mmCIF file of C-alpha atoms in Angstrom:
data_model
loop_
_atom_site.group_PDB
_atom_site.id
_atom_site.type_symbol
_atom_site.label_atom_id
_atom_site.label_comp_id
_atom_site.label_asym_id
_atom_site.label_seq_id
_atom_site.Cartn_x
_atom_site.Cartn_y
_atom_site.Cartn_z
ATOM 1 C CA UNK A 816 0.000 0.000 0.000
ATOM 2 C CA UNK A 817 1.833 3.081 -1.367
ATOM 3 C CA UNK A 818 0.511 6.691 -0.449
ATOM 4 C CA UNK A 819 1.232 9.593 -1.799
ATOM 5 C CA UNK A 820 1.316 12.803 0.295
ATOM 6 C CA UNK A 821 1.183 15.947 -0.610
ATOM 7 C CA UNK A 822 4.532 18.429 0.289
ATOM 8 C CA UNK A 823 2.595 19.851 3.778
ATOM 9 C CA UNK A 824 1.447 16.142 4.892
ATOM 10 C CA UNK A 825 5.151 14.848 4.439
ATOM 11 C CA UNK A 826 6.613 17.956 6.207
ATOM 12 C CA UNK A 827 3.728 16.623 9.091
ATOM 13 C CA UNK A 828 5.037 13.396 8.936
ATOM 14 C CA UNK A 829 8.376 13.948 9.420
ATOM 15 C CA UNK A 830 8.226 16.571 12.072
ATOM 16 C CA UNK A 831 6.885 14.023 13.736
ATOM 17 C CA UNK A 832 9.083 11.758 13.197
ATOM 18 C CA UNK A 833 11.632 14.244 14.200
ATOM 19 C CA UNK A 834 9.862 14.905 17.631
ATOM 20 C CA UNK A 835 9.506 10.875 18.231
ATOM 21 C CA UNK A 836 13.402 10.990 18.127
ATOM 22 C CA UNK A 837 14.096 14.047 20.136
ATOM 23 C CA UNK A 838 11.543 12.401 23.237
ATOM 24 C CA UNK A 839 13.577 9.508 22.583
ATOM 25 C CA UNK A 840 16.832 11.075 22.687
ATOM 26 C CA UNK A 841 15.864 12.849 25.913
ATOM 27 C CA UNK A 842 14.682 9.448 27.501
ATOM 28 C CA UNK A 843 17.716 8.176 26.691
ATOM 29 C CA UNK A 844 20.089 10.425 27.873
ATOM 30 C CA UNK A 845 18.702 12.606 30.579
ATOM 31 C CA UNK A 846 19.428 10.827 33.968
ATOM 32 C CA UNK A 847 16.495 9.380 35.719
ATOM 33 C CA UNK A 848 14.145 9.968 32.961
ATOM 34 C CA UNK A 849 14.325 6.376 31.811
ATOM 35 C CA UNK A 850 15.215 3.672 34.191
ATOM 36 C CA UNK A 851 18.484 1.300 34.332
ATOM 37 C CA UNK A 852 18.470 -1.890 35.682
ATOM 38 C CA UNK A 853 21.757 -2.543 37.282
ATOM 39 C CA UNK A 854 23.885 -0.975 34.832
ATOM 40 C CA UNK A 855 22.361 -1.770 31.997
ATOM 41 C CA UNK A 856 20.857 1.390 29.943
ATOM 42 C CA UNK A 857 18.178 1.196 26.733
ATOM 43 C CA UNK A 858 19.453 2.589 23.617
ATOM 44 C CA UNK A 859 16.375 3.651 22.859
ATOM 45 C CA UNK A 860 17.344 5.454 19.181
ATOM 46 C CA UNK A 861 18.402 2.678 17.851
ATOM 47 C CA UNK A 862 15.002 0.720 17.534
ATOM 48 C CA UNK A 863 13.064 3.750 17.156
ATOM 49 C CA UNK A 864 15.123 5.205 14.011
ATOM 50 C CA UNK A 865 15.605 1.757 12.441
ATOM 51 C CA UNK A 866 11.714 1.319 12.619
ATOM 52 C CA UNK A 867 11.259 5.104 11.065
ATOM 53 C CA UNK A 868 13.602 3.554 8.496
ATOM 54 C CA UNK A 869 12.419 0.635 7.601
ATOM 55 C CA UNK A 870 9.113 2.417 6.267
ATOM 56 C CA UNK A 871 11.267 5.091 4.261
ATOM 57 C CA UNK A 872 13.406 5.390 0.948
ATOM 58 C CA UNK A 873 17.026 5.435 1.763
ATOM 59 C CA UNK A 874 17.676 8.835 1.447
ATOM 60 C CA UNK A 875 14.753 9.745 4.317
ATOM 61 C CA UNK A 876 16.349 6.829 6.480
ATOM 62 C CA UNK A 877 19.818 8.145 5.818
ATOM 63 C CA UNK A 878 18.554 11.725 7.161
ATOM 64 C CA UNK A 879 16.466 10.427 10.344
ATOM 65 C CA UNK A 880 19.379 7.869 11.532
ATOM 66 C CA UNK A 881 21.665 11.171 10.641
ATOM 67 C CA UNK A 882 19.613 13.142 13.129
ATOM 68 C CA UNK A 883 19.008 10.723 15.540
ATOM 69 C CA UNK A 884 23.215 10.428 15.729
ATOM 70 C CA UNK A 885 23.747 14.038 15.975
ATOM 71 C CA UNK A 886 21.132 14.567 19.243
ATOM 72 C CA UNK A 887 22.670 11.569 20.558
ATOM 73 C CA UNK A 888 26.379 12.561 19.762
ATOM 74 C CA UNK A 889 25.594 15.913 21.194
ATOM 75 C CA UNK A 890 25.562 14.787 24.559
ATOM 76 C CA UNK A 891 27.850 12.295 24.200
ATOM 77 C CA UNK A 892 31.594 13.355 25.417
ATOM 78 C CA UNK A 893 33.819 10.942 24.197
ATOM 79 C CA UNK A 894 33.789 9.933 20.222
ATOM 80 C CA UNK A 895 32.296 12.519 18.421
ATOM 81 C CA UNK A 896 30.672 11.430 15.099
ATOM 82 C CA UNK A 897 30.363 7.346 15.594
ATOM 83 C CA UNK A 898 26.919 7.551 16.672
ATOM 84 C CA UNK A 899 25.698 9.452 13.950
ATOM 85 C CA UNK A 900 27.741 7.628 10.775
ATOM 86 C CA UNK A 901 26.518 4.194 12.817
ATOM 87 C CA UNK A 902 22.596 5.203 12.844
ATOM 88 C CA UNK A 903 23.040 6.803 9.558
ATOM 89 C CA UNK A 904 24.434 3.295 7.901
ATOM 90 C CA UNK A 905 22.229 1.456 10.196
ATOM 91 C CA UNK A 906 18.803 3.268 9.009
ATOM 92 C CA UNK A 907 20.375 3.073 5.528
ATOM 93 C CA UNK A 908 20.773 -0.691 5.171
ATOM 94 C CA UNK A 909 17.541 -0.956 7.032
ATOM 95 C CA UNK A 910 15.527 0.887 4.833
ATOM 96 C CA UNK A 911 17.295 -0.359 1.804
ATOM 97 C CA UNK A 912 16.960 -4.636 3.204
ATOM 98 C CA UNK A 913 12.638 -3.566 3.510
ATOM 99 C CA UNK A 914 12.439 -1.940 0.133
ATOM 100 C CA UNK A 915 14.490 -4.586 -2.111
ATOM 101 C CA UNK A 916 14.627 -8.018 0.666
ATOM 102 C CA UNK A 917 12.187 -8.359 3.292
ATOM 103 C CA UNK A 918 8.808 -7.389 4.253
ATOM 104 C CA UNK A 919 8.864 -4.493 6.629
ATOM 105 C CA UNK A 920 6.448 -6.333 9.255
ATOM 106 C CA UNK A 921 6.718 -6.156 13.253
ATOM 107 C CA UNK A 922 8.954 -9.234 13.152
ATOM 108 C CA UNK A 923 11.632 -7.901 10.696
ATOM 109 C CA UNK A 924 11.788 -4.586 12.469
ATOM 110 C CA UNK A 925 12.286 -6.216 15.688
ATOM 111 C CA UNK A 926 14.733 -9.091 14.609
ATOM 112 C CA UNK A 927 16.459 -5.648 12.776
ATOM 113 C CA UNK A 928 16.466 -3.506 15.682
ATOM 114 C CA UNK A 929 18.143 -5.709 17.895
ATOM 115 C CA UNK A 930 20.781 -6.719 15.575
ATOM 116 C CA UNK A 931 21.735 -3.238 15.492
ATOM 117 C CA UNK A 932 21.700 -2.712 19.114
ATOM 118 C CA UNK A 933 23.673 -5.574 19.688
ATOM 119 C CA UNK A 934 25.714 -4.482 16.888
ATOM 120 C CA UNK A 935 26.534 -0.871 18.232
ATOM 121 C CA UNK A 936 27.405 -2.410 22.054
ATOM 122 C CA UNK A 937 29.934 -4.651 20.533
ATOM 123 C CA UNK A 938 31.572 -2.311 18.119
ATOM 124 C CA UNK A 939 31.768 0.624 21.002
ATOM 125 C CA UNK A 940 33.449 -1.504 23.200
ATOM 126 C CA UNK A 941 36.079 -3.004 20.658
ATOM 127 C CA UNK A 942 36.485 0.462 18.957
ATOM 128 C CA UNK A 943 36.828 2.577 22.166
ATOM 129 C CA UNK A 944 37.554 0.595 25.010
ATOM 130 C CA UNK A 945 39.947 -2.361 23.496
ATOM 131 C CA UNK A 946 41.511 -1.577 20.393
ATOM 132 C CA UNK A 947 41.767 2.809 20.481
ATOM 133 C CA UNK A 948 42.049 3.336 23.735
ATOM 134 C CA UNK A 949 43.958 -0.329 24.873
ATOM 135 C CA UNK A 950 42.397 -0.551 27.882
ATOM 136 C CA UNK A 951 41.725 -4.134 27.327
ATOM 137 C CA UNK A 952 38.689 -3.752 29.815
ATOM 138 C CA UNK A 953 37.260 -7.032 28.850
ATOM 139 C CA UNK A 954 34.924 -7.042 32.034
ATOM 140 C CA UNK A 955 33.123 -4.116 30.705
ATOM 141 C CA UNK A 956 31.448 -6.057 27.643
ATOM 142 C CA UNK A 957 29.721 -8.272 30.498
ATOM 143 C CA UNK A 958 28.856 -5.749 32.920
ATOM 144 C CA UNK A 959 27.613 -2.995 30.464
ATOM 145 C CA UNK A 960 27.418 -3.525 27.335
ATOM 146 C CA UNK A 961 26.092 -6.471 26.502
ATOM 147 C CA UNK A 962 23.418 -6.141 29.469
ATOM 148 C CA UNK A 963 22.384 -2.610 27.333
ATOM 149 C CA UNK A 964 22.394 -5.130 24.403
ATOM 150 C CA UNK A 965 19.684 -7.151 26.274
ATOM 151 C CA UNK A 966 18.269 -4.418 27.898
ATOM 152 C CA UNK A 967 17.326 -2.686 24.607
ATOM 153 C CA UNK A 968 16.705 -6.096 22.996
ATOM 154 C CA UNK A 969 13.923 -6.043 25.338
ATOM 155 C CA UNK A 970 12.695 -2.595 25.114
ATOM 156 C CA UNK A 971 12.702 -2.625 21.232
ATOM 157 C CA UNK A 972 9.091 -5.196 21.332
ATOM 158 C CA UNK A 973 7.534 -2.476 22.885
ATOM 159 C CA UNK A 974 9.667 0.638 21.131
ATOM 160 C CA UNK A 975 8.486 -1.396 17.802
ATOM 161 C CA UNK A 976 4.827 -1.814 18.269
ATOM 162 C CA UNK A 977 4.467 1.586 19.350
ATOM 163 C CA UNK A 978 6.270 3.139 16.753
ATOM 164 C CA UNK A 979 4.668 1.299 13.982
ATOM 165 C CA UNK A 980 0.947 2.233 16.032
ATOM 166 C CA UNK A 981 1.910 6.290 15.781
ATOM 167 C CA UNK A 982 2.802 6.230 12.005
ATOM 168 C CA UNK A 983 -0.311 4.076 11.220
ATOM 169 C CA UNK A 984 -2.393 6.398 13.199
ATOM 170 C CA UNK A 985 -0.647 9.245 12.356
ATOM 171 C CA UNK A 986 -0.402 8.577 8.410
ATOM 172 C CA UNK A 987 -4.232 7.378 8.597
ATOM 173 C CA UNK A 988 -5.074 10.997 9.497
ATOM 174 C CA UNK A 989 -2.958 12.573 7.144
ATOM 175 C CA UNK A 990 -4.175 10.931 4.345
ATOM 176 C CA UNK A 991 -7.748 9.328 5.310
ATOM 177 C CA UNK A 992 -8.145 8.521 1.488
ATOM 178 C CA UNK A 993 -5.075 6.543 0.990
#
């Protein structure tokens, strides 16, 4: 089912999008806002922009994981710029896998969003904890990353579902026709 929206319903729709990732981001990374169990903490950007993405060309997906990198590099201290090219390929390949591979259905998004989240934990701690910085702070990968892995494993079934219940709702009212 393809729609076609005019220029003022997609500027809707992706303002919206836009605002979906900046509560997100906030969530995320504003202490207390979202809770941590033990040490774990849910990524929650990367489920929510890989879903966006899945239901967009690859040039929308490109721009929305490019945006969800920058708020989240923004805050970030260390690293500048790996969280943005990593959601930006991420959304990328997602988008591109639904259009030409796989049906974009709750399953796929999921199975998606948590290989990316498991994905990013692994690469941030080889990249910046073993092989740039030569810490070799092996314990870390079991006490915090991989937990976040899990922990945002989890939290993607319900980041998924609601994500893909907004842009129904939201793209039934902007085009009740279509």
């Amino acid at each position: 089912m393809t729609m076609e929206l005019t220029k003022k319903q997609r500027t809707i729709k992706y303002v919206l999008y836009c605002a979906m990732l900046l509560v997100a981001n906030l969530l995320q990374n504003t202490g207390g806002l979202f809770p941590s169990v033990f040490s774990a903490h849910c990524l929650l950007l990367i489920p929510l922009a890989v879903t966006l993405a899945m239901h967009e060309g690859e040039l929308e997906a490109g721009l929305l994981g490019l945006f969800a990198g920058l708020m989240w590099d923004l805050v970030s201290a260390d690293h500048l710029g790996f969280n943005s090219i990593f959601l930006t390929l991420c959304c990328v390949f997602a988008a591109y896998a639904a259009g030409h591979w796989i049906r974009s259905v709750y399953l796929t998004d999921l199975v998606m969003c948590i290989l990316f989240s498991v994905l990013y934990c692994f690469l941030y701690w080889l990249l910046f904890l073993v092989i740039f910085e030569n810490d070799k702070n092996y314990a870390s990968l079991w006490t915090f990353y991989l937990p976040s892995a899990v922990y945002t494993a989890v939290m993607s079934a319900a980041v998924v579902f609601f994500t893909r219940l907004i842009r129904k709702k939201a793209l039934q009212k902007l085009n009740p026709n279509g």
